Short mmCIF file of C-alpha atoms in Angstrom, two decimals:
data_model
loop_
_atom_site.label_atom_id
_atom_site.label_comp_id
_atom_site.label_asym_id
_atom_site.label_seq_id
_atom_site.Cartn_x
_atom_site.Cartn_y
_atom_site.Cartn_z
CA MET A 6 -5.33 -5.02 -6.92
CA SER A 7 -4.54 -2.68 -10.09
CA THR A 8 -7.19 -5.58 -12.14
CA ARG A 9 -9.69 -4.88 -9.36
CA LEU A 10 -9.18 -0.75 -9.91
CA ALA A 11 -9.14 -1.38 -13.51
CA ALA A 12 -12.55 -3.26 -13.43
CA GLU A 13 -13.86 -0.31 -11.81
CA GLY A 14 -13.09 1.89 -14.93
CA LEU A 15 -9.98 3.39 -13.90
CA SER A 16 -6.84 4.04 -16.26
CA VAL A 17 -3.82 2.49 -14.43
CA VAL A 18 -0.22 2.97 -14.17
CA VAL A 19 1.52 0.11 -12.66
CA ASN A 20 4.69 1.03 -10.79
CA TYR A 21 7.32 -1.57 -9.92
CA ALA A 22 10.99 -1.40 -8.55
CA THR A 23 12.29 -4.79 -9.95
CA ASP A 24 9.57 -7.00 -10.84
CA GLY A 25 8.90 -5.96 -14.45
CA VAL A 26 7.74 -9.20 -15.34
CA ALA A 27 4.65 -8.71 -12.66
CA ALA A 28 3.53 -5.59 -14.06
CA LYS A 29 3.51 -6.68 -17.49
CA GLU A 30 1.45 -9.14 -16.62
CA ALA A 31 -0.66 -6.79 -14.85
CA VAL A 32 -1.00 -4.70 -17.89
CA THR A 33 -1.57 -7.46 -20.17
CA ALA A 34 -4.28 -8.74 -18.15
CA ILE A 35 -6.31 -5.32 -17.82
CA THR A 36 -5.65 -4.22 -21.51
CA SER A 37 -6.83 -7.60 -22.71
CA ALA A 38 -10.29 -7.42 -20.52
CA GLY A 39 -10.68 -3.99 -22.50
CA GLY A 40 -8.86 -1.62 -19.99
CA ASN A 41 -6.12 1.05 -20.04
CA ALA A 42 -2.92 0.38 -18.26
CA MET A 43 1.00 0.89 -18.45
CA ALA A 44 3.69 -0.19 -16.38
CA PHE A 45 6.36 2.45 -14.93
CA GLN A 46 9.97 1.49 -13.02
CA GLY A 47 10.56 3.53 -10.05
CA ASP A 48 12.05 3.38 -6.71
CA VAL A 49 9.35 5.07 -4.47
CA ALA A 50 11.89 6.47 -2.41
CA ASP A 51 13.28 8.61 -5.39
CA ALA A 52 11.48 11.56 -5.71
CA GLN A 53 12.63 12.23 -9.25
CA LYS A 54 11.36 8.96 -10.61
CA MET A 55 7.88 9.74 -8.52
CA VAL A 56 7.64 13.11 -10.24
CA ALA A 57 8.50 11.38 -13.60
CA LEU A 58 5.84 8.71 -12.96
CA PHE A 59 2.85 10.84 -11.76
CA ASP A 60 4.13 13.38 -14.96
CA SER A 61 3.64 10.02 -16.86
CA ALA A 62 0.11 9.60 -15.73
CA GLU A 63 -1.01 13.01 -16.00
CA ALA A 64 0.64 13.15 -19.91
CA GLU A 65 -1.30 9.90 -20.64
CA TYR A 66 -4.65 9.88 -18.50
CA GLY A 67 -5.13 13.97 -18.32
CA GLY A 68 -4.86 13.60 -14.68
CA VAL A 69 -4.54 11.90 -11.35
CA ASP A 70 -7.68 10.58 -9.50
CA VAL A 71 -6.44 7.52 -7.09
CA VAL A 72 -3.06 6.87 -6.07
CA VAL A 73 -2.39 3.68 -3.91
CA ASN A 74 0.87 3.02 -2.21
CA ALA A 75 1.34 -0.68 -1.78
CA ALA A 76 4.99 -0.78 -1.74
CA GLY A 77 6.89 -2.17 1.18
CA ARG A 78 9.78 -4.06 2.56
CA LEU A 79 9.35 -6.71 5.75
CA GLU A 80 12.30 -7.64 7.38
CA LEU A 81 12.21 -9.61 10.77
CA ALA A 82 14.53 -9.37 14.03
CA THR A 83 14.30 -8.92 17.39
CA VAL A 84 15.37 -5.33 18.68
CA ALA A 85 18.33 -6.85 20.14
CA ASP A 86 19.77 -8.29 16.91
CA LEU A 87 18.61 -6.13 14.03
CA ASP A 88 21.38 -5.16 11.98
CA LEU A 89 20.97 -0.91 11.48
CA ASP A 90 21.94 -1.59 7.71
CA VAL A 91 18.81 -3.57 7.17
CA LEU A 92 16.66 -1.02 9.29
CA ASP A 93 18.01 1.80 7.21
CA ALA A 94 17.07 0.16 4.07
CA LEU A 95 13.40 -0.68 5.12
CA HIS A 96 12.88 2.45 6.59
CA ARG A 97 13.97 3.99 3.15
CA THR A 98 11.17 2.17 1.23
CA ASN A 99 8.69 2.09 3.89
CA ILE A 100 9.01 5.77 5.36
CA ARG A 101 10.75 7.91 3.02
CA GLY A 102 8.91 6.06 0.10
CA ALA A 103 5.56 6.56 1.82
CA PHE A 104 6.56 10.45 2.22
CA VAL A 105 7.80 10.73 -1.37
CA VAL A 106 4.50 9.29 -2.80
CA ALA A 107 2.13 11.10 -0.42
CA GLN A 108 3.72 14.17 -1.21
CA GLN A 109 3.18 13.78 -5.09
CA ALA A 110 -0.30 12.70 -4.47
CA ALA A 111 -1.01 15.74 -2.42
CA ARG A 112 0.17 17.71 -5.05
CA ARG A 113 -1.23 16.24 -8.06
CA LEU A 114 -4.74 14.70 -6.88
CA ARG A 115 -8.04 16.14 -8.33
CA ALA A 116 -11.06 17.01 -6.28
CA GLY A 117 -12.89 13.83 -5.66
CA GLY A 118 -9.53 11.83 -5.47
CA SER A 119 -8.30 9.33 -3.30
CA TYR A 120 -4.80 8.60 -1.80
CA LEU A 121 -4.28 5.25 0.20
CA SER A 122 -1.51 4.03 1.99
CA PHE A 123 -0.90 0.35 3.84
CA SER A 124 0.12 -0.41 7.24
CA THR A 125 -0.39 -3.81 9.18
CA SER A 126 -2.57 -5.30 11.77
CA VAL A 127 0.86 -6.31 13.57
CA LEU A 128 0.62 -2.93 14.94
CA GLY A 129 -2.08 -4.11 17.19
CA THR A 130 -0.91 -7.69 17.76
CA GLN A 131 2.48 -6.68 18.88
CA VAL A 132 4.55 -10.01 17.21
CA PRO A 133 7.94 -10.20 18.47
CA SER A 134 10.48 -9.97 15.70
CA TYR A 135 8.21 -7.75 13.55
CA GLY A 136 9.52 -4.46 15.54
CA PRO A 137 11.62 -2.78 12.87
CA TYR A 138 8.35 -3.50 10.15
CA VAL A 139 5.91 -1.93 12.55
CA ALA A 140 8.38 0.94 13.44
CA SER A 141 8.13 1.60 9.56
CA LYS A 142 4.02 1.07 9.37
CA GLY A 143 3.41 3.40 12.58
CA ALA A 144 4.93 6.07 10.95
CA VAL A 145 2.69 5.47 7.55
CA GLU A 146 -0.47 5.80 9.88
CA ALA A 147 0.65 8.97 10.99
CA ILE A 148 1.47 10.40 7.75
CA THR A 149 -1.81 9.61 6.56
CA LEU A 150 -3.83 11.07 9.29
CA ILE A 151 -2.12 14.30 8.95
CA LEU A 152 -2.36 14.35 5.53
CA ALA A 153 -6.15 14.31 5.97
CA ARG A 154 -6.39 16.98 7.81
CA GLU A 155 -3.96 18.87 5.65
CA LEU A 156 -5.84 18.24 2.47
CA ARG A 157 -9.52 19.80 4.11
CA GLY A 158 -10.98 21.72 1.09
CA ARG A 159 -9.79 19.71 -1.53
CA ASP A 160 -12.53 17.12 -1.57
CA VAL A 161 -9.62 14.53 -1.60
CA THR A 162 -9.80 11.58 0.98
CA VAL A 163 -6.57 9.84 2.76
CA ASN A 164 -6.46 6.49 4.38
CA THR A 165 -4.64 3.57 4.81
CA VAL A 166 -5.35 -0.27 4.92
CA ALA A 167 -3.74 -2.13 7.64
CA PRO A 168 -4.34 -6.01 6.37
CA GLY A 169 -3.78 -9.01 8.54
CA PRO A 170 -2.15 -12.20 7.60
CA THR A 171 -2.61 -12.34 3.80
CA ALA A 172 -1.47 -14.92 1.57
CA THR A 173 0.91 -12.74 -0.41
CA ASP A 174 4.27 -13.90 -1.41
CA LEU A 175 5.92 -11.22 0.80
CA PHE A 176 3.52 -12.50 4.06
CA LEU A 177 4.52 -16.42 3.07
CA GLU A 178 8.16 -16.06 2.11
CA GLY A 179 10.42 -17.66 5.08
CA LYS A 180 7.42 -19.49 7.14
CA THR A 181 7.21 -23.25 8.00
CA PRO A 182 3.65 -24.51 6.95
CA GLU A 183 3.17 -25.03 10.70
CA GLN A 184 3.57 -21.19 11.19
CA ILE A 185 1.00 -20.45 8.34
CA GLU A 186 -1.48 -22.63 9.85
CA ALA A 187 -1.25 -20.73 13.12
CA LEU A 188 -1.22 -17.46 11.56
CA ALA A 189 -4.47 -18.67 9.69
CA LYS A 190 -6.04 -19.23 12.75
CA ALA A 191 -5.59 -15.73 14.70
CA PRO A 192 -8.66 -13.93 12.81
CA ALA A 193 -12.36 -14.99 13.93
CA LEU A 194 -12.83 -16.04 10.30
CA GLU A 195 -10.05 -18.59 10.55
CA ARG A 196 -8.55 -18.11 7.17
CA LEU A 197 -5.74 -16.06 5.75
CA GLY A 198 -6.75 -13.06 3.90
CA THR A 199 -6.43 -13.26 0.32
CA PRO A 200 -4.91 -10.30 -2.06
CA GLU A 201 -8.54 -10.34 -3.29
CA ASP A 202 -10.39 -9.45 0.02
CA ILE A 203 -7.70 -6.53 0.31
CA ALA A 204 -8.47 -5.06 -3.55
CA ARG A 205 -12.24 -5.14 -2.45
CA VAL A 206 -11.50 -2.84 0.24
CA VAL A 207 -9.03 -1.02 -1.71
CA ALA A 208 -11.65 -0.53 -4.56
CA PHE A 209 -14.18 0.59 -2.22
CA LEU A 210 -12.26 3.45 -0.50
CA THR A 211 -10.99 4.95 -3.78
CA SER A 212 -14.67 4.32 -4.99
CA PRO A 213 -17.56 7.52 -4.71
CA GLU A 214 -19.51 4.81 -2.65
CA GLY A 215 -16.58 5.06 -0.30
CA HIS A 216 -15.42 8.90 -0.41
CA TRP A 217 -17.25 9.79 2.99
CA VAL A 218 -14.43 7.90 5.02
CA ASN A 219 -11.26 9.86 5.16
CA GLY A 220 -8.42 10.18 7.78
CA GLN A 221 -9.00 6.71 8.97
CA VAL A 222 -7.11 3.44 9.39
CA LEU A 223 -8.84 0.36 8.35
CA ARG A 224 -7.81 -2.96 10.07
CA ALA A 225 -8.88 -5.41 7.18
CA ASN A 226 -7.77 -8.77 9.15
CA GLY A 227 -10.77 -10.88 9.65
CA GLY A 228 -12.00 -10.04 13.25
CA MET A 229 -7.80 -10.40 14.61
CA VAL A 230 -7.90 -8.82 18.10
#
């Protein structure tokens, strides 16, 4: 996603919590292609870290025009069996983290800018064991829709992308080949989404061409019911 946004001409700050290797690889890919990028380490739920992240972006590039918050945790358990400590950790990243980043975006984005967060199409499919994750993403969607109205008059768009089954490490982890095959057949297009599919949606919604789309949740899922 960061490389696609860089290809659209944006200077990029790649934030990471723990995987510094992947972040540095993304920065190298962008700079090798002639783009501008830097890495920053920060927990999205840590308000001071996120202030420092936005300060760094403004100092390096002169301002903030696009914010994409794709940070998230996934834990699968039935409501009856869920460990509440796991729920707290999940919601710290997925809800508090979403709010912290959205707050900084609301304060810092320049006119013509865009804020984009991530939800999930499982909100509609209601798959058992996804309760804690879906609860957190329902909160993300609500925050997004309210923030779009709160930024009236700023010429800043606020949207959420809600992917369906997408072949990311987070999605594939812990699933059997049979489960993956069944999930791949769920969309009408009969395949898993790819990170590139989602990156194209993100690039559109954060571009001038997508600036008339505001206060929306876009379910990028290949036609899932």
